[in-house]
PDB file of C-alpha atoms in Angstrom:
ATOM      1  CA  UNK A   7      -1.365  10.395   6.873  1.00 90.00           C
ATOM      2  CA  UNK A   8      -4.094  10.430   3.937  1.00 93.00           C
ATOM      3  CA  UNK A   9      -7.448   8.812   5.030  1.00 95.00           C
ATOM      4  CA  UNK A  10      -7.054   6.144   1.681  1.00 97.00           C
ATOM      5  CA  UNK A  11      -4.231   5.106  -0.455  1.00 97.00           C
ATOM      6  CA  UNK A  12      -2.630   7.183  -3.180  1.00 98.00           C
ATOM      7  CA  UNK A  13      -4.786   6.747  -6.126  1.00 97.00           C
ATOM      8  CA  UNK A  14      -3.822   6.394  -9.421  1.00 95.00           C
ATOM      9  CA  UNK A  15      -5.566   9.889 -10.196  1.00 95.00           C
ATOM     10  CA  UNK A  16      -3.252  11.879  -8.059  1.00 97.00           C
ATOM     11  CA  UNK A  17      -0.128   9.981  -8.862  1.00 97.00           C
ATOM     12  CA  UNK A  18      -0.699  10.762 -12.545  1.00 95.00           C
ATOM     13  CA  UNK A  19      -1.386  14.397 -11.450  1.00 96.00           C
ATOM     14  CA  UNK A  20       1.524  14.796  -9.425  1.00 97.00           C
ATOM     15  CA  UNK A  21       3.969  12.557 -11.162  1.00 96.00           C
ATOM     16  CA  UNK A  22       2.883  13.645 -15.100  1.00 95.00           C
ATOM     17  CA  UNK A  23       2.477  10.125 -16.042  1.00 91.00           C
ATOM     18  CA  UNK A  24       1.747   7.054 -14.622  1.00 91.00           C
ATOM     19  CA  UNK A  25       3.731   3.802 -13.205  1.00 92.00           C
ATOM     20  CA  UNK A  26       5.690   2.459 -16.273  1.00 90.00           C
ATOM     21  CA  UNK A  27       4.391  -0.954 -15.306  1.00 90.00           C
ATOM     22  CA  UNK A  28       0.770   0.174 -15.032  1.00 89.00           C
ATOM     23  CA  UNK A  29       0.870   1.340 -18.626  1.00 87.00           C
ATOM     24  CA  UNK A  30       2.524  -1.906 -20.018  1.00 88.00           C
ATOM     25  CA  UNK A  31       0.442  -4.628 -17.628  1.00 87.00           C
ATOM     26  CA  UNK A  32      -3.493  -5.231 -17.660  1.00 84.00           C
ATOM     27  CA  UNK A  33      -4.735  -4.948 -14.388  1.00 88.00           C
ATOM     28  CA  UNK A  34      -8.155  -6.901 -12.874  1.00 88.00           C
ATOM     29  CA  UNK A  35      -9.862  -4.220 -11.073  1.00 91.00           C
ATOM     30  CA  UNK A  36     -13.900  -3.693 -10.231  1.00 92.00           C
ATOM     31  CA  UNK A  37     -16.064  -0.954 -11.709  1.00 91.00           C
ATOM     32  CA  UNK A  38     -18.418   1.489 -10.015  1.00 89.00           C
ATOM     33  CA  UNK A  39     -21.011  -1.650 -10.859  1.00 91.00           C
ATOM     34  CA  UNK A  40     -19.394  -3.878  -9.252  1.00 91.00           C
ATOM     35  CA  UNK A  41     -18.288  -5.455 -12.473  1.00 91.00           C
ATOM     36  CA  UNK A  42     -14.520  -7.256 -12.782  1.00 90.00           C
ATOM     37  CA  UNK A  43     -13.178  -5.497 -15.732  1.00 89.00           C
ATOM     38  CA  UNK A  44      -9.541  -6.074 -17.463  1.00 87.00           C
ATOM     39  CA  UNK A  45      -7.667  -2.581 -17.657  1.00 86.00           C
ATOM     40  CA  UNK A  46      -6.274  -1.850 -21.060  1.00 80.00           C
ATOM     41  CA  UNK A  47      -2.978  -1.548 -21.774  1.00 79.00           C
ATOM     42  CA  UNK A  48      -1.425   2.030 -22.222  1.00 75.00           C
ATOM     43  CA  UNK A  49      -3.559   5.276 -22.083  1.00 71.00           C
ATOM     44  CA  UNK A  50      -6.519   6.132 -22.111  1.00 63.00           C
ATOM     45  CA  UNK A  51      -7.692   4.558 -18.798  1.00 71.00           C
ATOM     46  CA  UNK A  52     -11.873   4.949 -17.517  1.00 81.00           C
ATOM     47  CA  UNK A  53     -12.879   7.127 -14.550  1.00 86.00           C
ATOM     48  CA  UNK A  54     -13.340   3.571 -12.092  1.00 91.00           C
ATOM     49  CA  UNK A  55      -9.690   3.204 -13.220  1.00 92.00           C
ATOM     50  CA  UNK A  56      -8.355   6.596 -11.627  1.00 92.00           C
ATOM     51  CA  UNK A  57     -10.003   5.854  -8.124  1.00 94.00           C
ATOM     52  CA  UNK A  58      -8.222   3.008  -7.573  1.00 95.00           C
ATOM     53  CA  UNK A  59      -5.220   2.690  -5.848  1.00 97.00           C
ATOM     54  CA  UNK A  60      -1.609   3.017  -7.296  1.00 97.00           C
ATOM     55  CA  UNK A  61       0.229  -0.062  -7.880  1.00 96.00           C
ATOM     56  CA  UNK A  62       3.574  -0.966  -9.369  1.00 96.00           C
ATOM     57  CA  UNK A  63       5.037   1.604  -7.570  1.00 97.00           C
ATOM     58  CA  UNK A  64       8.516   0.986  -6.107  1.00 96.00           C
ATOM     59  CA  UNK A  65       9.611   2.382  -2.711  1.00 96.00           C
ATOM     60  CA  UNK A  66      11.757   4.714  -4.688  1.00 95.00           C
ATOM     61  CA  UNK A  67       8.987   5.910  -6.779  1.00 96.00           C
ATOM     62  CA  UNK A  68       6.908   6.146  -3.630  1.00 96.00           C
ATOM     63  CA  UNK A  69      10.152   8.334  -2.247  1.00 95.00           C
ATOM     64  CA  UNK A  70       9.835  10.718  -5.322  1.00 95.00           C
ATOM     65  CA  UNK A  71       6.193  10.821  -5.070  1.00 96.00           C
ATOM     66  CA  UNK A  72       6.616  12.622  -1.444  1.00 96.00           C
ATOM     67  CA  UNK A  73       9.036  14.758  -2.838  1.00 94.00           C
ATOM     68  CA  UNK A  74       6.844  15.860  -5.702  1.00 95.00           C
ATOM     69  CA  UNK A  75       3.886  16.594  -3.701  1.00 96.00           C
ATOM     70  CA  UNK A  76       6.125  18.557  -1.326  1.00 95.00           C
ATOM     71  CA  UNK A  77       7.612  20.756  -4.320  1.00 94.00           C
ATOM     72  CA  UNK A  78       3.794  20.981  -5.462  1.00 95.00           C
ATOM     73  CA  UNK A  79       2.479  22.846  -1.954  1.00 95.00           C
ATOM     74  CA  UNK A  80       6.225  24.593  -1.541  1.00 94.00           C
ATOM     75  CA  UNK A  81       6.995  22.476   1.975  1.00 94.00           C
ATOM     76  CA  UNK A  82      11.172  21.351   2.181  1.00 92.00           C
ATOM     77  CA  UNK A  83      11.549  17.855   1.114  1.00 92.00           C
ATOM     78  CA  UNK A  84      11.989  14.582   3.571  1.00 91.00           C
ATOM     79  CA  UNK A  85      13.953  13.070   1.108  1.00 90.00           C
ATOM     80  CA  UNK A  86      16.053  15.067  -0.271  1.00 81.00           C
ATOM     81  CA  UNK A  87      19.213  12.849  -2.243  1.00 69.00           C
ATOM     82  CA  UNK A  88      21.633  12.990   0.576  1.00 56.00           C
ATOM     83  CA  UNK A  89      20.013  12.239   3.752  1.00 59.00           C
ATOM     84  CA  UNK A  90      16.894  11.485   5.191  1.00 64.00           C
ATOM     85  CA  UNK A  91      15.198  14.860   6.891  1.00 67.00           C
ATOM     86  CA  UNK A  92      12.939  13.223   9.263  1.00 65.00           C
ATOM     87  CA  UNK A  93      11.831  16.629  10.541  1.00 62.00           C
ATOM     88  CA  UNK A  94      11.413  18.240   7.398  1.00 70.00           C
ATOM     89  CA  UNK A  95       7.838  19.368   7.033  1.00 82.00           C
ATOM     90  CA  UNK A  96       7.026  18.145   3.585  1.00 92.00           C
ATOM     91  CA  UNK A  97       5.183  14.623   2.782  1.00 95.00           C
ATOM     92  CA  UNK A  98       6.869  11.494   3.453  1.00 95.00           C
ATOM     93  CA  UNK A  99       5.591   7.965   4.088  1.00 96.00           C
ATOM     94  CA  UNK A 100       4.784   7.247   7.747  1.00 96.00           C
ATOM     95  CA  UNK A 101       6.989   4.866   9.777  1.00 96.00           C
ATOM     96  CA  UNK A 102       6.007   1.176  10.936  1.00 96.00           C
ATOM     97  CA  UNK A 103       5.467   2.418  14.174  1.00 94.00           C
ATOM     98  CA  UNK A 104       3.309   5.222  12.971  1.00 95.00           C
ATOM     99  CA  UNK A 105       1.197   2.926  10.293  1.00 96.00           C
ATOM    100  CA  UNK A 106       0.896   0.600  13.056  1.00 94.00           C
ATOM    101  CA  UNK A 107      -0.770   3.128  15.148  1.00 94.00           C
ATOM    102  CA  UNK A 108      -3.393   4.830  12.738  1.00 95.00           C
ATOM    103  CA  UNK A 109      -4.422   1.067  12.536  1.00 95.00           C
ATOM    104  CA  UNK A 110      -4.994  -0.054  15.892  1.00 92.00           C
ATOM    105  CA  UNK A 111      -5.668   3.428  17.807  1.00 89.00           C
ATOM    106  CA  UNK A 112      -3.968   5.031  20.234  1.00 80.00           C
ATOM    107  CA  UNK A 113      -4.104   2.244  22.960  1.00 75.00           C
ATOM    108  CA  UNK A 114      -5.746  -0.239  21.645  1.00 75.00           C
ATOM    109  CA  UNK A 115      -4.536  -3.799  21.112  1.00 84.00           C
ATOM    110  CA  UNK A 116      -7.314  -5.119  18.161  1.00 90.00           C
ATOM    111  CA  UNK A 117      -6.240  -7.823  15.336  1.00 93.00           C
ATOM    112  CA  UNK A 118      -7.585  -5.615  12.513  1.00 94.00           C
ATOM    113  CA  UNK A 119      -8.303  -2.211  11.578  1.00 94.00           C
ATOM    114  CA  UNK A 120     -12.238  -2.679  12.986  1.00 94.00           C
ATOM    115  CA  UNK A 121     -11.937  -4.661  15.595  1.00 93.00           C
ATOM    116  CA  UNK A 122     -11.080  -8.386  16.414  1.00 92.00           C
ATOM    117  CA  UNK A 123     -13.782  -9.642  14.343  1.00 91.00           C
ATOM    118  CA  UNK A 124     -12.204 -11.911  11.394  1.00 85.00           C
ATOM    119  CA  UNK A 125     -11.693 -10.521   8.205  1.00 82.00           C
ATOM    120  CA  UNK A 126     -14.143 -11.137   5.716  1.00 80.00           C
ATOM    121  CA  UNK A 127     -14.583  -9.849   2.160  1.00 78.00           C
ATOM    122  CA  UNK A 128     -17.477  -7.680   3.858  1.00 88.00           C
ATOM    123  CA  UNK A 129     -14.276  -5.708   5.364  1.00 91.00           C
ATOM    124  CA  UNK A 130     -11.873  -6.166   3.536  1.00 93.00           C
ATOM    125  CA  UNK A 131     -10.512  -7.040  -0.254  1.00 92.00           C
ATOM    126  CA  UNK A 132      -7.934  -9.695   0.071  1.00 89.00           C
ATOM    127  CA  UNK A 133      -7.497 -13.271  -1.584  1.00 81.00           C
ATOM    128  CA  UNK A 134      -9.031 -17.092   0.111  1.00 64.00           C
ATOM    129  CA  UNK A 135      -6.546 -18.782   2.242  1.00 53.00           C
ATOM    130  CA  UNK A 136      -4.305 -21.310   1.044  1.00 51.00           C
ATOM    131  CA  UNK A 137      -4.592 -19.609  -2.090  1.00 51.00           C
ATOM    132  CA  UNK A 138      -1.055 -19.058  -3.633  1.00 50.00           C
ATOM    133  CA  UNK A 139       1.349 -19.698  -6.970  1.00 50.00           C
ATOM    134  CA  UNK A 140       2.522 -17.407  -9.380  1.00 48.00           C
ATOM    135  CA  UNK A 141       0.051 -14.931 -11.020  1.00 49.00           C
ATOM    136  CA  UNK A 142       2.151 -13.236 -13.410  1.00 45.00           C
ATOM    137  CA  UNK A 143       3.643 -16.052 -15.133  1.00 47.00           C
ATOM    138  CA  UNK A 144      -0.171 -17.711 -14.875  1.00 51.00           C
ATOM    139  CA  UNK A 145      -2.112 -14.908 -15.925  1.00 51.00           C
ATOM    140  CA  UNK A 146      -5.518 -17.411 -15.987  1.00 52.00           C
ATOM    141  CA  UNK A 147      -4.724 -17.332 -11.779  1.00 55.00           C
ATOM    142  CA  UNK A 148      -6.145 -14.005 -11.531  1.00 57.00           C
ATOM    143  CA  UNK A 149      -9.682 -14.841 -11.668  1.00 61.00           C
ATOM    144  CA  UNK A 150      -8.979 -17.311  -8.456  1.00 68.00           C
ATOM    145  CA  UNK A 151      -8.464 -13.424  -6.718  1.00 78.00           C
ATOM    146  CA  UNK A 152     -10.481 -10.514  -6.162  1.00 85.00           C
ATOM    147  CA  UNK A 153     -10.002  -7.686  -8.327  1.00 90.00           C
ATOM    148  CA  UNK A 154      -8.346  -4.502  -7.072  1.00 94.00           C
ATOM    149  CA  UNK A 155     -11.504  -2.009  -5.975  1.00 95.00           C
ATOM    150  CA  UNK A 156     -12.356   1.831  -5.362  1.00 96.00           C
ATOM    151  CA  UNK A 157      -9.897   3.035  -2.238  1.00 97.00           C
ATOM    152  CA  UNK A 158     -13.310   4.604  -0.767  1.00 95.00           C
ATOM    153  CA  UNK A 159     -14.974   0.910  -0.320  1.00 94.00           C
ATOM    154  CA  UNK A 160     -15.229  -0.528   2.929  1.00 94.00           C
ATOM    155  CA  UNK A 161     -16.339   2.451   5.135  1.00 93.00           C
ATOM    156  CA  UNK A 162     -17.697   0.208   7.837  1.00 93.00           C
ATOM    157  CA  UNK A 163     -13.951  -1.116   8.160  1.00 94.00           C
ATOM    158  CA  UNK A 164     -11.411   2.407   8.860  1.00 95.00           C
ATOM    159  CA  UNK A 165      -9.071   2.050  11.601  1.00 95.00           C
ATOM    160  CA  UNK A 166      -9.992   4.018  14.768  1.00 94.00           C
ATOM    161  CA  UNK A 167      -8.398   7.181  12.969  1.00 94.00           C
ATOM    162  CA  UNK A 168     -10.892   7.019  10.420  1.00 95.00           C
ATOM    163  CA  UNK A 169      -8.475   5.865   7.576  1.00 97.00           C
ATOM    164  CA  UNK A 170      -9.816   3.486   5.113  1.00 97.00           C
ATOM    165  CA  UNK A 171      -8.353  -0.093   3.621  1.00 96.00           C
ATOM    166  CA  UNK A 172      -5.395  -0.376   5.804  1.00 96.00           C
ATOM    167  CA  UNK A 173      -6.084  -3.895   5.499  1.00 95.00           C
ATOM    168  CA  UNK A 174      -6.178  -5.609   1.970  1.00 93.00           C
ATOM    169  CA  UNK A 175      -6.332  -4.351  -1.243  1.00 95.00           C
ATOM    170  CA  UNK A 176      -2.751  -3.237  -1.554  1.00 96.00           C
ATOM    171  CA  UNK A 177      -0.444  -3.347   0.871  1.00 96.00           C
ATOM    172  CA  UNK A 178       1.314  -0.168   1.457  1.00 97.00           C
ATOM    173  CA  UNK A 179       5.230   1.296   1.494  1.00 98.00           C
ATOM    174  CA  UNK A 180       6.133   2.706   5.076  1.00 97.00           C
ATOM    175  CA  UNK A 181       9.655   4.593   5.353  1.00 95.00           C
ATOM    176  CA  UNK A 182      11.812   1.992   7.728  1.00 96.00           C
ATOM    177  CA  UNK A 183      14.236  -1.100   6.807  1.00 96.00           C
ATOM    178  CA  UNK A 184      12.951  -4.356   7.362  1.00 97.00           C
ATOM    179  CA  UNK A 185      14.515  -6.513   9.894  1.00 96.00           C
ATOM    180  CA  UNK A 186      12.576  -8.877  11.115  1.00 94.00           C
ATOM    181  CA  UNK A 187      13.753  -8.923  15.002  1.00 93.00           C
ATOM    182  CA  UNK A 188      13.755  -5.299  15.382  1.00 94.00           C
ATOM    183  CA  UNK A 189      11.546  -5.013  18.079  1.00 90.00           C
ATOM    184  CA  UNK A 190      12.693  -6.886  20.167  1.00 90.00           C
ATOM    185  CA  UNK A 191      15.138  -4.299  20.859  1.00 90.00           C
ATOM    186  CA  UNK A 192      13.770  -1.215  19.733  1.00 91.00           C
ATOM    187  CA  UNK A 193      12.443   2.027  21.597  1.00 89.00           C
ATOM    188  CA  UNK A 194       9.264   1.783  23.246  1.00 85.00           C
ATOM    189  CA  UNK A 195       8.165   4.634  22.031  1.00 87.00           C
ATOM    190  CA  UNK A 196       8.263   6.049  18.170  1.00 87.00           C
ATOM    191  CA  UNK A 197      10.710   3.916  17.035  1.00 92.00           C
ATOM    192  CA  UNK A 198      12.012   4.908  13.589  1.00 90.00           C
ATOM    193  CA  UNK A 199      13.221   1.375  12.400  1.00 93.00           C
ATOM    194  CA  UNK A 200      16.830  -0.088  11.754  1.00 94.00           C
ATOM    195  CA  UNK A 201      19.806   2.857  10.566  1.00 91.00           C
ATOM    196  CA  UNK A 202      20.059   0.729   7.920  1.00 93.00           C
ATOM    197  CA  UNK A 203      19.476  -2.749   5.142  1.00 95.00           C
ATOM    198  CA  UNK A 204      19.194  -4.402   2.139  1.00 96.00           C
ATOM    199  CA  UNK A 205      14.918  -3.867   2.720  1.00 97.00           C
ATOM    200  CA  UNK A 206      11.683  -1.489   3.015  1.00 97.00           C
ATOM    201  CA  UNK A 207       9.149  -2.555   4.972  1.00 97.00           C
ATOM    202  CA  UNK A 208       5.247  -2.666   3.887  1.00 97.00           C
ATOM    203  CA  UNK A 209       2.168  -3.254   5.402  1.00 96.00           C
ATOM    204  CA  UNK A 210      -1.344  -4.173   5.507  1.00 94.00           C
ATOM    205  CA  UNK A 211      -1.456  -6.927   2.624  1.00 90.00           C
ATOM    206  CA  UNK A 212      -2.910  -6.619  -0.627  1.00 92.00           C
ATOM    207  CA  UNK A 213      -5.779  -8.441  -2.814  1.00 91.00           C
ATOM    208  CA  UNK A 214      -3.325 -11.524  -3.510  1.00 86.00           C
ATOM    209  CA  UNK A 215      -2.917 -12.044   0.425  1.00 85.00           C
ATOM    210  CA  UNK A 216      -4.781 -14.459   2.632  1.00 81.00           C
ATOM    211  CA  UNK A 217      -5.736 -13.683   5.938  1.00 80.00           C
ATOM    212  CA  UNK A 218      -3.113 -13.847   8.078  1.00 80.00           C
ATOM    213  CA  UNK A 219      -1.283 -11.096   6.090  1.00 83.00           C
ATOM    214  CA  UNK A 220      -3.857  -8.451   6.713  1.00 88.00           C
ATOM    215  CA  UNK A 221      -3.627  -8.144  10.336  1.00 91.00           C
ATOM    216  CA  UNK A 222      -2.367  -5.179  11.810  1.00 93.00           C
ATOM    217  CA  UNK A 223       0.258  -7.124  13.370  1.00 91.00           C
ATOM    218  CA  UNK A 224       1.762  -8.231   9.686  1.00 92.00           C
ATOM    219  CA  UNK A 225       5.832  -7.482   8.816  1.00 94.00           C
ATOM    220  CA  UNK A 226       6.940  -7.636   5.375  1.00 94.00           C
ATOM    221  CA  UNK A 227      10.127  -6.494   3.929  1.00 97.00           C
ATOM    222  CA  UNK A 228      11.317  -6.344  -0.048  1.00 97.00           C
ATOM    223  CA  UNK A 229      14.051  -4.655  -2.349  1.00 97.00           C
ATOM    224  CA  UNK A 230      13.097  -0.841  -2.460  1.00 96.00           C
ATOM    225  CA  UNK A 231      13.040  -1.240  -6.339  1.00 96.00           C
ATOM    226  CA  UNK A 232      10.412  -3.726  -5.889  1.00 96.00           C
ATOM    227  CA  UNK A 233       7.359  -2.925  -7.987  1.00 95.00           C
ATOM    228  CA  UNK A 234       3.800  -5.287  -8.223  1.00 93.00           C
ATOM    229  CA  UNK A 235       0.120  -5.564  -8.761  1.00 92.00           C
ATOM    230  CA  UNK A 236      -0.176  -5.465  -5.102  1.00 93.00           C
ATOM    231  CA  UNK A 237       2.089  -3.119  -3.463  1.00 95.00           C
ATOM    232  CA  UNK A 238       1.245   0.211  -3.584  1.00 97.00           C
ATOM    233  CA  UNK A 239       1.374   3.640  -0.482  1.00 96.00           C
TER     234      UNK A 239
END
């Protein structure tokens, strides 16, 4: 698992190009100054810009994304268009389970990434509660949330493993279905998620959440052609 969040820098170098959505949308984001600055539409984008993290990326874009960077360092693809090769060694995105784990620890049982201390925008990038309503059809919302920041902010907040923002910011593809009961039933240990559904599962809540979405505990599930300002891997 990468220590931070794909960044738009090396999904535009793997990729070619980036996000279609990323090009058409403006995006709030904060520079190296700590200023909130409104991305411009289309290319060229500013350094601050490439260091954050990806957005509007589907799960299927996320799914060619692995496959790319496989092809790029010669390693067999996970996801090749058939069937899934869980024990192919290229890049894929980690499981619940697995996400789960680099954000607790091993054994340990803690509400967030750092500890059990509450979240606070000291820690973590993530929206007031109670806040909610549409932000893209009320573009004037946006200022009532943080802006989208560097993925290397917030080194006094990794998970035990020592990877950064895996709460907040954007919440992040992992590779199983989403049903929301599954475990109560499943494996106790490595559990690889339902055979099949209608939804991917994400985690860790994004800049738009409030903060009962960015604990470690969090499910979410969406469309796998799903793409926002939020979601990203």
């Amino acid at each position: 698992m990468g220590r931070v969040p794909v960044t738009v820098q090396l999904y535009q170098s793997i990729m070619g190009t980036f996000p279609d959505e990323l090009l058409r949308e403006s995006i709030q984001y904060q520079d190296h100054r700590g200023r909130r600055v409104t991305s411009p539409t289309g290319i060229p984008k500013g350094a601050d810009f490439l260091q954050l993290p990806v957005v509007f990326v589907s799960y299927l874009q996320a799914v060619e994304f692995c496959n790319q960077l496989s092809l790029r360092f010669g390693l067999p693809l996970v996801y090749p268009r058939t069937i899934l090769k869980r024990t192919a060694a290229g890049f894929r995105l980690p499981t619940e389970a697995e996400w789960e784990k680099a954000a607790r620890g091993a054994t340990d049982s803690r509400i967030y990434p750092w500890g059990n201390e509450m979240a606070g925008l000291s820690r973590a990038n993530f929206g007031r509660t109670g806040l909610s309503g549409p932000v893209r059809d009320r573009p004037e919302r946006l200022l009532l949330y943080p802006p989208i920041i560097s993925v290397f902010k917030y080194d006094n907040a990794m998970s035990p493993f020592g990877v950064f923002q895996m709460a907040g910011n954007v919440a992040e593809w992992v590779s199983d279905w989403y049903e929301k009961d599954y475990y109560k039933t499943a494996p106790d240990k490595n559990p690889k998620g339902p055979d099949k559904g209608t939804q991917k599962a994400f985690r860790g809540g994004g800049w738009i959440d409030s903060t009962p979405s960015v604990r470690v505990s969090q499910r979410n599930g969406t469309d796998p052609k799903t793409s926002m300002n939020w979601m990203g891997m």
